mmCIF file of C-alpha atoms in Angstrom:
data_model
loop_
_atom_site.group_PDB
_atom_site.id
_atom_site.type_symbol
_atom_site.label_atom_id
_atom_site.label_comp_id
_atom_site.label_asym_id
_atom_site.label_seq_id
_atom_site.Cartn_x
_atom_site.Cartn_y
_atom_site.Cartn_z
ATOM 1 C CA GLY A 1421 -20.406 178.785 193.968
ATOM 2 C CA GLU A 1422 -20.866 182.455 193.308
ATOM 3 C CA ASN A 1423 -17.973 184.876 193.696
ATOM 4 C CA VAL A 1424 -18.335 188.657 193.582
ATOM 5 C CA GLU A 1425 -15.417 191.004 193.067
ATOM 6 C CA GLN A 1426 -15.724 194.729 193.666
ATOM 7 C CA HIS A 1427 -13.456 197.572 192.578
ATOM 8 C CA PRO A 1428 -12.051 199.922 193.616
ATOM 9 C CA SER A 1429 -11.622 199.376 197.339
ATOM 10 C CA THR A 1430 -11.356 203.132 197.888
ATOM 11 C CA LEU A 1431 -12.613 205.919 195.657
ATOM 12 C CA SER A 1432 -12.062 209.594 196.252
ATOM 13 C CA VAL A 1433 -13.921 212.112 194.089
ATOM 14 C CA GLN A 1434 -14.457 215.843 194.140
ATOM 15 C CA GLU A 1435 -17.863 217.005 195.285
ATOM 16 C CA GLY A 1436 -20.092 217.402 192.270
ATOM 17 C CA ASP A 1437 -18.224 214.848 190.170
ATOM 18 C CA SER A 1438 -19.466 211.359 189.331
ATOM 19 C CA ALA A 1439 -18.445 208.122 191.021
ATOM 20 C CA VAL A 1440 -18.506 204.661 189.478
ATOM 21 C CA ILE A 1441 -18.081 201.396 191.350
ATOM 22 C CA LYS A 1442 -17.849 198.103 189.478
ATOM 23 C CA CYS A 1443 -18.601 194.509 190.401
ATOM 24 C CA THR A 1444 -18.176 191.244 188.576
ATOM 25 C CA TYR A 1445 -19.849 187.953 189.372
ATOM 26 C CA SER A 1446 -19.116 184.393 188.375
ATOM 27 C CA ASP A 1447 -22.437 182.527 188.470
ATOM 28 C CA SER A 1448 -24.461 183.071 185.301
ATOM 29 C CA ALA A 1449 -27.564 181.923 187.212
ATOM 30 C CA SER A 1450 -27.455 184.997 189.445
ATOM 31 C CA ASN A 1451 -30.463 187.174 188.736
ATOM 32 C CA TYR A 1452 -30.649 189.814 191.464
ATOM 33 C CA PHE A 1453 -28.031 192.498 192.097
ATOM 34 C CA PRO A 1454 -28.517 194.973 194.942
ATOM 35 C CA TRP A 1455 -26.296 197.817 196.073
ATOM 36 C CA TYR A 1456 -26.119 198.744 199.747
ATOM 37 C CA LYS A 1457 -24.727 201.813 201.467
ATOM 38 C CA GLN A 1458 -23.259 201.529 204.931
ATOM 39 C CA GLU A 1459 -22.440 204.627 206.899
ATOM 40 C CA LEU A 1460 -20.007 204.347 209.787
ATOM 41 C CA GLY A 1461 -21.548 202.464 212.705
ATOM 42 C CA LYS A 1462 -24.852 201.912 210.936
ATOM 43 C CA ARG A 1463 -26.581 199.044 209.223
ATOM 44 C CA PRO A 1464 -26.291 198.565 205.440
ATOM 45 C CA GLN A 1465 -29.259 200.030 203.580
ATOM 46 C CA LEU A 1466 -30.419 199.222 200.075
ATOM 47 C CA ILE A 1467 -29.980 202.134 197.688
ATOM 48 C CA ILE A 1468 -30.816 200.486 194.385
ATOM 49 C CA ASP A 1469 -31.180 197.022 192.919
ATOM 50 C CA ILE A 1470 -31.556 195.465 189.493
ATOM 51 C CA ARG A 1471 -32.829 192.145 188.242
ATOM 52 C CA SER A 1472 -31.452 190.222 185.313
ATOM 53 C CA ASN A 1473 -34.304 191.067 182.963
ATOM 54 C CA VAL A 1474 -33.288 194.742 182.975
ATOM 55 C CA GLY A 1475 -30.096 196.385 181.686
ATOM 56 C CA GLU A 1476 -30.279 199.674 183.533
ATOM 57 C CA LYS A 1477 -32.168 201.280 186.375
ATOM 58 C CA LYS A 1478 -32.073 204.846 187.614
ATOM 59 C CA ASP A 1479 -33.254 206.604 190.750
ATOM 60 C CA GLN A 1480 -32.461 210.315 190.802
ATOM 61 C CA ARG A 1481 -28.647 210.622 191.114
ATOM 62 C CA ILE A 1482 -28.082 206.880 191.370
ATOM 63 C CA ALA A 1483 -28.078 204.375 188.528
ATOM 64 C CA VAL A 1484 -27.094 200.755 188.110
ATOM 65 C CA THR A 1485 -26.167 199.042 184.861
ATOM 66 C CA LEU A 1486 -26.008 195.313 184.259
ATOM 67 C CA ASN A 1487 -24.149 193.454 181.525
ATOM 68 C CA LYS A 1488 -25.224 189.824 181.747
ATOM 69 C CA THR A 1489 -22.953 188.687 178.956
ATOM 70 C CA ALA A 1490 -19.857 190.060 180.639
ATOM 71 C CA LYS A 1491 -21.239 189.305 184.097
ATOM 72 C CA HIS A 1492 -20.633 192.695 185.564
ATOM 73 C CA PHE A 1493 -22.726 195.468 187.032
ATOM 74 C CA SER A 1494 -21.888 198.989 188.072
ATOM 75 C CA LEU A 1495 -23.146 201.690 190.403
ATOM 76 C CA HIS A 1496 -23.107 205.249 189.112
ATOM 77 C CA ILE A 1497 -23.559 208.247 191.393
ATOM 78 C CA THR A 1498 -23.775 211.642 189.712
ATOM 79 C CA GLU A 1499 -23.394 215.109 191.257
ATOM 80 C CA THR A 1500 -21.839 213.608 194.372
ATOM 81 C CA GLN A 1501 -22.506 215.253 197.716
ATOM 82 C CA PRO A 1502 -20.748 214.992 201.101
ATOM 83 C CA GLU A 1503 -23.525 212.739 202.415
ATOM 84 C CA ASP A 1504 -22.641 210.189 199.746
ATOM 85 C CA SER A 1505 -19.471 209.409 201.690
ATOM 86 C CA ALA A 1506 -19.870 205.823 202.960
ATOM 87 C CA VAL A 1507 -18.935 202.238 202.194
ATOM 88 C CA TYR A 1508 -20.851 200.732 199.296
ATOM 89 C CA PHE A 1509 -21.371 197.004 198.866
ATOM 90 C CA CYS A 1510 -22.580 195.136 195.827
ATOM 91 C CA ALA A 1511 -24.100 191.680 195.995
ATOM 92 C CA ALA A 1512 -25.414 188.960 193.735
ATOM 93 C CA SER A 1513 -28.129 186.439 194.396
ATOM 94 C CA SER A 1514 -29.638 183.501 192.580
ATOM 95 C CA GLY A 1515 -32.941 181.792 193.197
ATOM 96 C CA GLY A 1516 -31.492 178.892 195.167
ATOM 97 C CA ASN A 1517 -31.428 179.641 198.869
ATOM 98 C CA TYR A 1518 -31.863 183.404 198.454
ATOM 99 C CA GLN A 1519 -28.334 183.919 199.684
ATOM 100 C CA LEU A 1520 -26.581 187.190 198.891
ATOM 101 C CA ILE A 1521 -22.902 186.970 197.960
ATOM 102 C CA TRP A 1522 -21.175 190.224 198.815
ATOM 103 C CA GLY A 1523 -18.399 192.231 197.261
ATOM 104 C CA ALA A 1524 -15.596 193.453 199.501
ATOM 105 C CA GLY A 1525 -16.919 196.996 199.628
ATOM 106 C CA THR A 1526 -15.809 200.384 198.324
ATOM 107 C CA LYS A 1527 -15.080 203.293 200.602
ATOM 108 C CA LEU A 1528 -16.306 206.393 198.800
ATOM 109 C CA ILE A 1529 -14.818 209.687 199.930
ATOM 110 C CA ILE A 1530 -16.314 212.933 198.677
ATOM 111 C CA LYS A 1531 -13.815 215.776 198.836
ATOM 112 C CA PRO A 1532 -15.265 219.256 199.425
ATOM 113 C CA GLY B 959 -39.502 200.090 204.278
ATOM 114 C CA ALA B 960 -39.643 196.930 206.313
ATOM 115 C CA VAL B 961 -38.010 196.830 209.726
ATOM 116 C CA VAL B 962 -35.614 194.313 211.184
ATOM 117 C CA SER B 963 -34.870 194.746 214.841
ATOM 118 C CA GLN B 964 -31.753 193.264 216.412
ATOM 119 C CA HIS B 965 -31.029 193.124 220.120
ATOM 120 C CA PRO B 966 -28.967 193.855 222.010
ATOM 121 C CA SER B 967 -27.108 196.658 220.212
ATOM 122 C CA TRP B 968 -24.059 196.026 222.304
ATOM 123 C CA VAL B 969 -23.062 193.534 224.952
ATOM 124 C CA ILE B 970 -20.035 192.911 227.126
ATOM 125 C CA CYS B 971 -19.598 189.439 228.548
ATOM 126 C CA LYS B 972 -17.018 187.467 230.456
ATOM 127 C CA SER B 973 -14.906 184.869 228.715
ATOM 128 C CA GLY B 974 -16.544 181.457 228.901
ATOM 129 C CA THR B 975 -20.120 182.684 229.074
ATOM 130 C CA SER B 976 -22.776 182.537 226.351
ATOM 131 C CA VAL B 977 -24.515 185.428 224.648
ATOM 132 C CA LYS B 978 -27.796 185.353 222.725
ATOM 133 C CA ILE B 979 -28.580 187.851 219.989
ATOM 134 C CA GLU B 980 -32.102 188.204 218.627
ATOM 135 C CA CYS B 981 -33.183 189.248 215.163
ATOM 136 C CA ARG B 982 -36.827 190.041 214.496
ATOM 137 C CA SER B 983 -38.636 191.018 211.320
ATOM 138 C CA LEU B 984 -41.324 193.373 212.580
ATOM 139 C CA ASP B 985 -43.637 193.755 209.618
ATOM 140 C CA PHE B 986 -42.959 190.915 207.224
ATOM 141 C CA GLN B 987 -42.410 187.186 207.255
ATOM 142 C CA ALA B 988 -38.752 186.383 206.845
ATOM 143 C CA THR B 989 -38.476 183.126 204.970
ATOM 144 C CA THR B 990 -34.697 183.423 205.137
ATOM 145 C CA MET B 991 -32.457 185.033 207.713
ATOM 146 C CA PHE B 992 -28.724 185.553 207.463
ATOM 147 C CA TRP B 993 -26.132 186.098 210.136
ATOM 148 C CA TYR B 994 -22.983 188.042 209.361
ATOM 149 C CA ARG B 995 -19.853 189.008 211.158
ATOM 150 C CA GLN B 996 -18.178 192.251 210.205
ATOM 151 C CA PHE B 997 -14.640 193.192 211.150
ATOM 152 C CA PRO B 998 -13.610 196.863 211.175
ATOM 153 C CA LYS B 999 -13.369 198.337 207.688
ATOM 154 C CA GLN B 1000 -14.166 194.981 206.102
ATOM 155 C CA SER B 1001 -17.032 193.425 204.225
ATOM 156 C CA LEU B 1002 -19.854 191.341 205.573
ATOM 157 C CA MET B 1003 -18.734 187.783 206.271
ATOM 158 C CA LEU B 1004 -21.650 185.394 206.007
ATOM 159 C CA MET B 1005 -21.718 182.972 208.915
ATOM 160 C CA ALA B 1006 -24.907 181.063 208.229
ATOM 161 C CA THR B 1007 -28.210 181.056 206.405
ATOM 162 C CA SER B 1008 -31.352 179.878 208.112
ATOM 163 C CA ASN B 1009 -34.793 179.074 206.810
ATOM 164 C CA GLU B 1010 -37.755 178.942 209.136
ATOM 165 C CA GLY B 1011 -38.234 175.545 210.686
ATOM 166 C CA SER B 1012 -35.062 173.984 209.355
ATOM 167 C CA LYS B 1013 -31.456 173.753 210.438
ATOM 168 C CA ALA B 1014 -29.135 176.571 209.563
ATOM 169 C CA THR B 1015 -26.582 176.165 206.796
ATOM 170 C CA TYR B 1016 -23.181 177.239 208.044
ATOM 171 C CA GLU B 1017 -20.398 178.635 205.900
ATOM 172 C CA GLN B 1018 -17.091 176.869 205.773
ATOM 173 C CA GLY B 1019 -14.959 177.606 208.804
ATOM 174 C CA VAL B 1020 -17.856 178.622 211.039
ATOM 175 C CA GLU B 1021 -18.262 176.318 214.039
ATOM 176 C CA LYS B 1022 -21.898 175.325 214.309
ATOM 177 C CA ASP B 1023 -21.485 174.206 217.909
ATOM 178 C CA LYS B 1024 -20.084 177.570 218.860
ATOM 179 C CA PHE B 1025 -22.511 179.742 216.944
ATOM 180 C CA LEU B 1026 -25.950 178.252 217.537
ATOM 181 C CA ILE B 1027 -28.646 179.544 215.252
ATOM 182 C CA ASN B 1028 -32.335 179.011 215.755
ATOM 183 C CA HIS B 1029 -35.015 180.184 213.327
ATOM 184 C CA ALA B 1030 -38.091 179.103 215.196
ATOM 185 C CA SER B 1031 -40.623 181.330 213.459
ATOM 186 C CA LEU B 1032 -41.023 183.484 210.374
ATOM 187 C CA THR B 1033 -40.234 186.572 212.426
ATOM 188 C CA LEU B 1034 -37.486 185.508 214.807
ATOM 189 C CA SER B 1035 -34.000 184.102 214.548
ATOM 190 C CA THR B 1036 -31.439 183.907 217.324
ATOM 191 C CA LEU B 1037 -27.666 183.564 217.339
ATOM 192 C CA THR B 1038 -26.067 182.242 220.490
ATOM 193 C CA VAL B 1039 -22.325 182.589 220.894
ATOM 194 C CA THR B 1040 -21.397 179.793 223.277
ATOM 195 C CA SER B 1041 -18.355 179.792 225.546
ATOM 196 C CA ALA B 1042 -17.333 183.173 224.189
ATOM 197 C CA HIS B 1043 -13.671 184.124 223.999
ATOM 198 C CA PRO B 1044 -11.999 187.464 223.290
ATOM 199 C CA GLU B 1045 -11.425 186.478 219.654
ATOM 200 C CA ASP B 1046 -15.220 186.282 219.251
ATOM 201 C CA SER B 1047 -15.426 190.012 219.885
ATOM 202 C CA SER B 1048 -16.880 191.532 216.737
ATOM 203 C CA PHE B 1049 -19.855 193.210 215.116
ATOM 204 C CA TYR B 1050 -22.611 190.706 214.383
ATOM 205 C CA ILE B 1051 -25.418 191.685 212.065
ATOM 206 C CA CYS B 1052 -28.477 189.851 210.808
ATOM 207 C CA SER B 1053 -30.567 190.362 207.719
ATOM 208 C CA ALA B 1054 -33.919 189.003 206.659
ATOM 209 C CA ARG B 1055 -35.567 188.409 203.307
ATOM 210 C CA GLN B 1056 -38.971 187.328 202.156
ATOM 211 C CA GLY B 1057 -38.288 185.203 199.112
ATOM 212 C CA MET B 1058 -36.292 187.135 196.530
ATOM 213 C CA ALA B 1059 -37.293 190.536 197.861
ATOM 214 C CA GLU B 1060 -34.944 193.136 199.303
ATOM 215 C CA ALA B 1061 -32.865 192.075 202.295
ATOM 216 C CA PHE B 1062 -33.260 194.243 205.368
ATOM 217 C CA PHE B 1063 -30.594 194.476 208.026
ATOM 218 C CA GLY B 1064 -30.785 194.670 211.762
ATOM 219 C CA GLN B 1065 -28.842 197.428 213.470
ATOM 220 C CA GLY B 1066 -26.102 195.034 214.499
ATOM 221 C CA THR B 1067 -24.677 193.894 217.828
ATOM 222 C CA ARG B 1068 -21.267 194.900 219.091
ATOM 223 C CA LEU B 1069 -19.979 191.992 221.172
ATOM 224 C CA THR B 1070 -17.014 192.489 223.479
ATOM 225 C CA VAL B 1071 -15.686 189.500 225.381
ATOM 226 C CA VAL B 1072 -13.450 190.338 228.328
#
């Protein structure tokens, strides 16, 4: 079955700098890759997603890139702000039973 | 965006009793619902996947007789923790999807078994 690995587990960046979180997946049939942000004590919320027919997607300060050949995708956050501090999860999904396989999460810390 | 409502938000129960958690999709039909368990500072651990009208598919290591899942309609799924014990104390969270669309999460349920 699918396996998703996420790195790093913790990322600390200076406010205003960029942050990059990377995920790899194992199932070449996976075709949907969302990124979720979970603030402490709250539910995960989708921040951006990408499907396998696209290589890159951007939404203001957030972008996701997908390399299907290498089977990895990355989250890029530019001009980081204190409110970006949270745990970020990547996931991969194939058509099958619509199941999402999750990465282990990255705790992003924005230093003032 | 779409709304998934999960109740209760927190519950305290005595060891040996059962607890039911509800997950409702308020403005869309959830063809698939997922139940997760999340330990502090850890990722989401999938417990089971349920499709409306069919039996849930449990992940390896999850006791189906202990964690009863019912997905009776396209807007409601329930998780019942039977004969709860202190080690079942955790944060349980559901999510719902319509086909391959975005998955929306409930607000989670903090279960404490005393």
